[in-house]
Amino acid sequence: MSAMRTALKFCLPSLLGVFAFLVPIRWDGDLTIPVGVLTGWVNDQLAPVGLEIVVAVTIITTIFTVLGSWLRPDWLRSRAWLRQLFDVSWIWVLIRLLGAVFGLMYLLQFGPEILQSDSLAGVVFLDIGFNVLMIYLVASFLLPLLTDYGFMEFVGTLARPIFRRVFRLPGRSAVDATTSIVSASSVGLLITIQQYDRGFYSTRQACTVATNFSIISIPFSLVVADASGIAEWFVPWYGIVFLATLIAAMITPRLPPLAGKSDTEYRGQKPFEESRDRESLLSIAWTRATQRAAQAPGLVGLIALGARNLMFFVFTVTAAAMALATLSALVTFETPLFVWLSAPLVGVLELAGLPEAAAAAPGLFSGFLDQFTPAVIAAGIESERTSFVLAGLSVTQLVFLSEAGVIILRSNLPLTLLDLLAIFLLRTAIVLPILIAGAHWIIP
């Protein structure tokens, strides 16, 4: 492939991806991004059968999970990509089954009244579940424009000096963080774990990246903003969220428990040393980006990659997310646990000028169970400022058990449940004042 063709193969898809995900535009009087506009159109077309789609996905996921994990027929075992989707541990079988049961209860209106209600089940399955599916439906086919044509290598290389100096991390961690922003936090987290197992990160570095740079993706952030009722403020809201995340990433690793992790222990055969190339950083970034673009798929491969991305998100996330979000909402709204835990902070929120402080306070801690819960609480609050803050917590606390926490605890990273809880509380204490200040500054 000629140098010109390779350069075009890097530039054109990357620029299209940047426009789709990162360029703010004004649409119908609101400031959003093109992916948000396209997702909104798809959402409008499928909204009449939105609940049926979500429930059907949870049922199909559960059926194939039972086949893949317990019955294991030859046609499924012989296909590695099917095993990856549906061959899971018994706990995940039960969680996916719960997601299907909860969905059927709401769709067919049977079982406990709370699980038939629009205020709880409706928010979980429609405001969150259906919106998540629509975001993934659109984003899965556009994300490879950013992740597979050299953009990741280009941005990651340019960001290396910043990550070394500001965060005391190897430059390659910039790629983990960028992947999380444009793809999904779980993808960036899995990259981090793989890098640690291969000896690219020390224990401290890996734990820091996993708990501070698995940033919630732009597509998911769109869902949170929409469910929380602040979609019109998405661009400035995401800017505040990004700032809060960066500040937390600078402070949290310098405090226990992360500060106590070993900086000399590596898994793998030996520590990885990044090369100190004598070329300019821009030249290195361009070379690595074009090398990646040369290996990138054509149009048919792009569509196939998008379809596989979509299947991964649909079948590994949806049913489990619906189950855990419902359980988290039940604990939050049907038990006094988070009311008791957050009671001392109601006065703090009132002092900070947030309306409906008593209703919002449980959202400060409920995100530890599931990242959707603060958004669910925000959906029932009239004040845009308060919803702004709760939506921000959904995407800045990062250490939520329903996804990231489970992945971390099942990995080789030496982080315990108590470690994750401590990091969650530290991050909450750091980002909350920033989000409150941002809400007062942006929303009149």
Coordinates of C-alpha atoms in Angstrom, one line a residue:
M1 CA 0.0 0.0 0.0
S2 CA 1.4 3.4 -1.0
A3 CA 2.2 6.0 1.6
M4 CA -0.5 8.3 0.2
R5 CA -3.2 5.6 0.5
T6 CA -2.1 4.7 4.0
A7 CA -2.2 8.3 5.0
L8 CA -5.7 8.7 3.6
K9 CA -6.8 5.4 5.3
F10 CA -5.7 6.9 8.6
C11 CA -7.0 10.5 8.1
L12 CA -10.4 10.0 6.5
P13 CA -11.9 7.4 8.9
S14 CA -10.3 9.1 11.9
L15 CA -11.7 12.5 11.0
L16 CA -15.1 11.0 10.4
G17 CA -14.9 9.3 13.8
V18 CA -13.8 12.6 15.5
F19 CA -16.7 14.4 13.9
A20 CA -19.2 11.7 15.0
F21 CA -18.1 11.5 18.6
L22 CA -16.1 14.6 19.5
V23 CA -17.4 17.6 17.6
P24 CA -20.3 19.5 19.3
I25 CA -23.1 20.6 17.0
R26 CA -26.4 22.5 17.6
W27 CA -29.4 20.4 16.7
D28 CA -33.0 21.4 17.4
G29 CA -31.8 24.1 19.7
D30 CA -29.6 21.8 21.8
L31 CA -25.9 21.3 21.8
T32 CA -25.0 17.6 21.2
I33 CA -22.7 15.4 19.1
P34 CA -23.6 13.8 15.7
V35 CA -23.8 10.3 17.3
G36 CA -26.4 11.7 19.7
V37 CA -28.5 13.0 16.8
L38 CA -28.3 9.7 14.9
T39 CA -29.1 7.8 18.1
G40 CA -32.1 10.0 18.7
W41 CA -33.5 9.4 15.3
V42 CA -33.1 5.6 15.7
N43 CA -34.6 5.8 19.1
D44 CA -37.7 7.6 17.7
Q45 CA -38.2 5.0 15.1
L46 CA -38.1 2.0 17.5
A47 CA -39.6 3.6 20.6
P48 CA -43.1 2.1 20.1
V49 CA -41.5 -1.4 20.6
G50 CA -38.7 -0.3 22.9
L51 CA -39.7 -2.4 25.9
E52 CA -40.3 -5.5 23.8
I53 CA -36.8 -5.1 22.3
V54 CA -35.1 -4.9 25.7
V55 CA -37.0 -7.8 27.1
A56 CA -36.4 -9.9 24.0
V57 CA -32.7 -9.3 24.3
T58 CA -32.7 -10.4 28.0
I59 CA -34.6 -13.6 27.2
I60 CA -32.4 -14.5 24.2
T61 CA -29.3 -13.8 26.3
T62 CA -30.6 -16.0 29.1
I63 CA -31.5 -18.9 26.8
F64 CA -28.1 -18.9 25.1
T65 CA -26.3 -18.4 28.4
V66 CA -28.0 -21.6 29.8
L67 CA -27.0 -23.4 26.6
G68 CA -23.5 -22.1 26.7
S69 CA -22.8 -22.5 30.4
W70 CA -24.7 -25.6 31.4
L71 CA -25.8 -27.7 28.4
R72 CA -22.9 -26.8 26.1
P73 CA -24.0 -28.2 22.7
D74 CA -21.2 -28.9 20.2
W75 CA -22.3 -26.2 17.8
L76 CA -21.8 -23.6 20.5
R77 CA -18.6 -25.0 22.0
S78 CA -17.0 -25.2 18.6
R79 CA -17.3 -21.4 18.1
A80 CA -14.9 -19.4 20.3
W81 CA -16.8 -16.1 19.9
L82 CA -20.1 -17.7 21.1
R83 CA -18.3 -19.3 24.1
Q84 CA -17.0 -15.8 25.0
L85 CA -20.5 -14.4 25.0
F86 CA -22.4 -17.2 26.7
D87 CA -20.1 -19.5 28.6
V88 CA -20.0 -17.7 32.0
S89 CA -19.9 -18.6 35.7
W90 CA -23.0 -19.7 37.5
I91 CA -23.4 -16.3 39.3
W92 CA -23.6 -14.5 35.9
V93 CA -26.1 -17.1 34.7
L94 CA -28.3 -16.2 37.6
I95 CA -27.8 -12.5 37.1
R96 CA -28.8 -12.7 33.4
L97 CA -31.8 -14.9 34.4
L98 CA -32.9 -12.3 36.9
G99 CA -32.7 -9.6 34.2
A100 CA -35.1 -11.6 32.0
V101 CA -37.5 -12.3 34.9
F102 CA -37.6 -8.6 35.9
G103 CA -38.2 -7.6 32.3
L104 CA -41.1 -10.1 31.9
M105 CA -42.6 -8.9 35.1
Y106 CA -42.7 -5.3 33.8
L107 CA -43.8 -6.3 30.3
L108 CA -46.6 -8.7 31.3
Q109 CA -47.4 -6.8 34.6
F110 CA -47.2 -9.6 37.1
G111 CA -45.3 -10.1 40.4
P112 CA -44.5 -7.5 43.0
E113 CA -46.1 -4.1 42.3
I114 CA -42.8 -2.2 42.5
L115 CA -41.4 -4.4 39.6
Q116 CA -44.4 -3.4 37.5
S117 CA -44.1 0.3 38.1
D118 CA -43.1 2.9 35.6
S119 CA -41.2 4.8 38.3
L120 CA -38.7 2.0 38.9
A121 CA -38.9 -0.8 36.3
G122 CA -39.9 1.8 33.6
V123 CA -36.9 3.9 34.3
V124 CA -34.6 0.9 34.3
F125 CA -35.9 -0.8 31.2
L126 CA -36.9 2.2 29.0
D127 CA -35.1 5.3 30.2
I128 CA -31.9 3.4 30.6
G129 CA -32.1 -0.1 29.0
F130 CA -33.6 1.0 25.7
N131 CA -31.4 4.1 25.4
V132 CA -28.3 2.0 26.1
L133 CA -29.3 -0.4 23.3
M134 CA -29.9 2.4 20.9
I135 CA -26.6 4.0 21.7
Y136 CA -24.7 0.7 21.2
L137 CA -26.7 0.0 18.0
V138 CA -25.3 3.2 16.5
A139 CA -22.0 3.5 18.2
S140 CA -20.8 -0.1 17.6
F141 CA -20.5 0.6 13.9
L142 CA -18.9 4.0 14.2
L143 CA -16.4 3.3 17.1
P144 CA -14.0 1.3 14.8
L145 CA -13.4 4.6 13.0
L146 CA -11.6 5.8 16.1
T147 CA -10.2 2.5 17.5
D148 CA -9.0 0.7 14.4
Y149 CA -7.6 3.2 11.9
G150 CA -4.8 4.8 13.9
F151 CA -6.5 7.5 15.9
M152 CA -5.8 5.7 19.2
E153 CA -2.1 5.3 18.4
F154 CA -1.9 8.9 17.3
V155 CA -3.5 10.5 20.3
G156 CA -2.0 8.0 22.8
T157 CA 1.5 8.8 21.6
L158 CA 1.0 12.5 21.8
A159 CA -0.5 12.2 25.3
R160 CA 2.5 10.2 26.7
P161 CA 4.5 13.2 28.2
I162 CA 1.4 14.4 30.0
F163 CA 0.7 11.0 31.6
R164 CA 4.3 10.6 32.6
R165 CA 4.6 14.0 34.3
V166 CA 1.1 14.6 35.7
F167 CA 0.0 11.1 36.6
R168 CA 3.3 9.3 37.1
L169 CA 2.2 6.6 34.6
P170 CA 3.7 5.1 31.5
G171 CA 2.7 6.8 28.3
R172 CA 0.9 3.7 27.1
S173 CA -1.8 4.3 29.8
A174 CA -3.0 7.2 27.6
V175 CA -4.3 4.6 25.1
D176 CA -6.2 2.8 27.9
A177 CA -7.9 6.0 28.9
T178 CA -8.6 7.1 25.3
T179 CA -10.1 3.7 24.6
S180 CA -12.4 4.1 27.6
I181 CA -13.6 7.5 26.4
V182 CA -14.5 6.5 22.8
S183 CA -15.3 2.9 23.3
A184 CA -16.3 1.6 26.8
S185 CA -14.8 1.6 30.3
S186 CA -14.8 -2.2 30.3
V187 CA -12.7 -2.2 27.2
G188 CA -10.1 0.1 28.6
L189 CA -10.1 -1.9 31.9
L190 CA -9.5 -5.2 30.0
I191 CA -6.6 -3.6 28.2
T192 CA -5.1 -2.5 31.5
I193 CA -5.4 -6.0 33.0
Q194 CA -3.8 -7.6 29.9
Q195 CA -0.9 -5.1 30.0
Y196 CA -0.4 -5.9 33.7
D197 CA -0.3 -9.6 33.1
R198 CA 2.3 -9.1 30.4
G199 CA 4.6 -7.0 32.6
F200 CA 3.9 -3.6 31.1
Y201 CA 2.7 -2.1 34.3
S202 CA 3.9 -2.3 37.9
T203 CA 1.2 -3.1 40.6
R204 CA 0.7 0.5 41.5
Q205 CA 0.5 1.6 37.9
A206 CA -2.0 -1.1 36.9
C207 CA -4.2 -0.4 40.0
T208 CA -4.1 3.3 39.3
V209 CA -5.1 3.0 35.7
A210 CA -7.8 0.5 36.4
T211 CA -9.5 2.6 39.0
N212 CA -8.9 6.1 37.6
F213 CA -8.7 5.9 33.9
S214 CA -11.5 3.4 33.0
I215 CA -13.5 6.5 32.2
I216 CA -17.1 6.1 31.2
S217 CA -17.5 6.3 27.5
I218 CA -19.1 9.1 25.5
P219 CA -21.9 6.9 24.3
F220 CA -22.8 5.8 27.8
S221 CA -22.6 9.4 29.0
L222 CA -25.2 10.4 26.4
V223 CA -27.5 7.8 27.9
V224 CA -26.9 9.1 31.5
A225 CA -27.5 12.7 30.4
D226 CA -30.7 11.8 28.6
A227 CA -32.0 9.7 31.4
S228 CA -31.2 12.4 34.0
G229 CA -33.0 15.1 32.0
I230 CA -30.0 17.2 31.2
A231 CA -29.4 16.2 27.6
E232 CA -29.5 19.9 26.5
W233 CA -26.5 20.6 28.7
F234 CA -24.5 17.5 27.5
V235 CA -21.4 19.2 26.1
P236 CA -20.6 21.6 29.0
W237 CA -21.7 18.8 31.4
Y238 CA -19.3 16.3 29.9
G239 CA -16.5 19.0 30.0
I240 CA -17.1 19.3 33.8
V241 CA -17.2 15.6 34.2
F242 CA -13.9 15.2 32.3
L243 CA -12.2 17.9 34.4
A244 CA -13.5 16.2 37.6
T245 CA -12.2 12.9 36.5
L246 CA -8.7 14.3 35.7
I247 CA -8.4 16.0 39.1
A248 CA -9.5 12.8 40.9
A249 CA -6.9 10.9 38.8
M250 CA -4.2 13.2 40.1
I251 CA -5.2 13.0 43.7
T252 CA -6.5 9.5 44.4
P253 CA -3.3 7.6 43.5
R254 CA -1.3 9.7 46.0
L255 CA -3.5 8.5 48.9
P256 CA -4.1 5.1 50.4
P257 CA -4.9 2.4 49.3
L258 CA -3.3 3.1 45.9
A259 CA -0.3 4.9 47.3
G260 CA 0.6 1.7 49.2
K261 CA 0.7 -0.6 46.2
S262 CA 4.1 -1.8 45.1
D263 CA 5.8 0.2 42.3
T264 CA 8.4 -2.5 41.6
E265 CA 6.3 -5.6 41.4
Y266 CA 5.5 -6.7 37.8
R267 CA 3.7 -9.7 36.5
G268 CA 5.1 -11.3 33.4
Q269 CA 8.8 -12.0 32.7
K270 CA 10.3 -8.6 33.2
P271 CA 9.3 -4.9 33.4
F272 CA 8.6 -3.2 30.1
E273 CA 10.7 -0.2 29.3
E274 CA 9.3 2.3 26.9
S275 CA 11.6 3.3 24.1
R276 CA 13.1 6.8 24.1
D277 CA 12.9 7.5 20.3
R278 CA 15.0 10.4 19.0
E279 CA 12.3 11.3 16.5
S280 CA 9.9 14.1 17.3
L281 CA 6.8 13.0 19.2
L282 CA 4.6 14.0 16.2
S283 CA 6.6 12.0 13.8
I284 CA 6.4 8.9 16.1
A285 CA 2.6 9.4 16.5
W286 CA 2.2 9.7 12.7
T287 CA 4.3 6.5 12.0
R288 CA 2.4 4.4 14.6
A289 CA -1.0 5.7 13.4
T290 CA -0.3 4.9 9.7
Q291 CA 1.1 1.5 10.6
R292 CA -2.1 0.7 12.4
A293 CA -4.2 2.1 9.5
A294 CA -2.4 -0.1 7.0
Q295 CA -3.7 -3.1 8.9
A296 CA -7.2 -1.8 9.3
P297 CA -10.2 -3.5 7.7
G298 CA -12.0 -2.4 4.6
L299 CA -15.7 -1.5 4.4
V300 CA -16.9 -5.2 4.7
G301 CA -14.5 -5.8 7.6
L302 CA -15.6 -2.5 9.3
I303 CA -19.3 -3.7 9.2
A304 CA -18.3 -7.1 10.5
L305 CA -16.3 -5.6 13.3
G306 CA -19.2 -3.3 14.2
A307 CA -21.6 -6.3 14.3
R308 CA -19.3 -8.2 16.6
N309 CA -19.0 -5.1 18.8
L310 CA -22.8 -4.8 18.9
M311 CA -23.2 -8.5 19.8
F312 CA -20.7 -8.2 22.6
F313 CA -22.5 -5.2 24.2
V314 CA -26.0 -6.5 23.6
F315 CA -25.4 -10.0 25.0
T316 CA -22.9 -9.4 27.7
V317 CA -24.2 -6.1 29.1
T318 CA -27.9 -5.8 28.7
A319 CA -29.4 -8.6 30.7
A320 CA -26.9 -8.3 33.6
A321 CA -27.2 -4.5 33.6
M322 CA -31.0 -4.7 33.8
A323 CA -30.8 -7.2 36.7
L324 CA -28.2 -5.2 38.7
A325 CA -29.8 -1.9 38.0
T326 CA -33.1 -3.2 39.2
L327 CA -31.6 -4.7 42.4
S328 CA -29.7 -1.5 43.1
A329 CA -32.8 0.5 42.6
L330 CA -34.7 -1.8 45.0
V331 CA -32.1 -1.3 47.6
T332 CA -32.0 2.4 47.0
F333 CA -35.7 3.1 46.8
E334 CA -37.3 0.3 48.9
T335 CA -34.9 0.1 51.8
P336 CA -33.6 2.9 54.0
L337 CA -30.0 1.9 53.7
F338 CA -28.7 4.7 51.6
V339 CA -31.0 7.2 53.3
W340 CA -29.3 6.3 56.6
L341 CA -25.8 6.5 55.1
S342 CA -26.4 9.8 53.3
A343 CA -28.4 11.5 56.1
P344 CA -25.3 13.4 57.5
L345 CA -24.7 14.9 54.0
V346 CA -28.2 16.3 53.3
G347 CA -27.2 19.5 55.2
V348 CA -24.0 19.7 53.1
L349 CA -26.0 19.5 49.9
E350 CA -28.4 22.2 51.1
L351 CA -25.5 24.4 52.1
A352 CA -24.1 23.9 48.6
G353 CA -27.4 25.3 47.2
L354 CA -28.7 22.1 45.6
P355 CA -32.6 21.8 45.7
E356 CA -34.2 18.5 46.7
A357 CA -31.1 17.6 48.7
A358 CA -32.9 14.9 50.8
A359 CA -34.0 13.1 47.6
A360 CA -30.6 13.4 46.0
A361 CA -28.4 12.4 48.9
P362 CA -28.8 8.6 48.5
G363 CA -27.4 9.0 45.0
L364 CA -24.0 9.9 46.5
F365 CA -23.4 6.3 47.6
S366 CA -25.7 4.1 45.6
G367 CA -23.5 4.3 42.6
F368 CA -21.1 1.8 44.3
L369 CA -23.6 -0.9 43.5
D370 CA -24.4 0.2 40.0
Q371 CA -23.5 3.2 37.8
F372 CA -27.1 3.6 36.6
T373 CA -28.6 4.3 40.1
P374 CA -27.6 8.0 40.5
A375 CA -29.1 8.6 37.0
V376 CA -32.3 6.8 38.1
I377 CA -32.5 9.1 41.1
A378 CA -31.8 12.1 38.9
A379 CA -34.7 11.1 36.6
G380 CA -37.2 11.7 39.5
I381 CA -35.7 15.1 40.5
E382 CA -37.1 18.3 39.0
S383 CA -34.0 20.5 39.7
E384 CA -31.6 20.5 36.7
R385 CA -28.8 21.6 38.9
T386 CA -29.2 18.6 41.2
S387 CA -29.7 16.2 38.3
F388 CA -26.5 17.7 36.7
V389 CA -24.6 16.7 39.8
L390 CA -26.1 13.2 40.1
A391 CA -25.5 12.5 36.4
G392 CA -21.9 13.5 36.9
L393 CA -21.5 11.1 39.8
S394 CA -22.7 8.3 37.5
V395 CA -19.8 8.8 35.2
T396 CA -17.0 10.0 37.6
Q397 CA -17.2 7.6 40.6
L398 CA -16.0 4.8 38.2
V399 CA -15.7 2.0 40.8
F400 CA -19.1 0.4 40.6
L401 CA -19.5 -3.2 41.4
S402 CA -21.9 -4.2 38.6
E403 CA -19.3 -4.0 35.9
A404 CA -15.8 -2.6 36.7
G405 CA -15.7 -3.9 40.2
V406 CA -16.5 -7.5 39.1
I407 CA -13.9 -7.4 36.4
I408 CA -11.2 -6.1 38.8
L409 CA -12.0 -8.6 41.5
R410 CA -11.8 -11.5 39.1
S411 CA -8.5 -10.3 37.7
N412 CA -4.9 -10.6 38.9
L413 CA -4.9 -7.0 40.2
P414 CA -4.3 -7.0 44.0
L415 CA -7.4 -4.9 44.8
T416 CA -9.9 -6.1 47.4
L417 CA -13.5 -5.2 47.9
L418 CA -12.5 -2.8 50.8
D419 CA -9.9 -1.2 48.5
L420 CA -12.6 -0.5 45.9
L421 CA -14.9 0.9 48.5
A422 CA -12.2 3.2 49.8
I423 CA -11.3 4.4 46.3
F424 CA -15.0 5.0 45.5
L425 CA -15.4 7.2 48.6
L426 CA -12.3 9.1 47.9
R427 CA -13.3 9.8 44.3
T428 CA -16.8 10.9 45.5
A429 CA -15.3 13.3 48.0
I430 CA -13.0 14.8 45.3
V431 CA -15.5 15.1 42.3
L432 CA -18.6 16.2 44.3
P433 CA -17.4 19.8 44.9
I434 CA -16.3 20.2 41.3
L435 CA -19.7 18.9 40.0
I436 CA -21.6 21.2 42.3
A437 CA -19.5 24.2 41.2
G438 CA -20.0 23.3 37.6
A439 CA -23.8 23.0 38.0
H440 CA -24.0 26.5 39.5
W441 CA -21.8 27.9 36.8
I442 CA -23.5 26.3 33.8
I443 CA -27.2 26.1 34.7
P444 CA -28.8 29.5 35.4

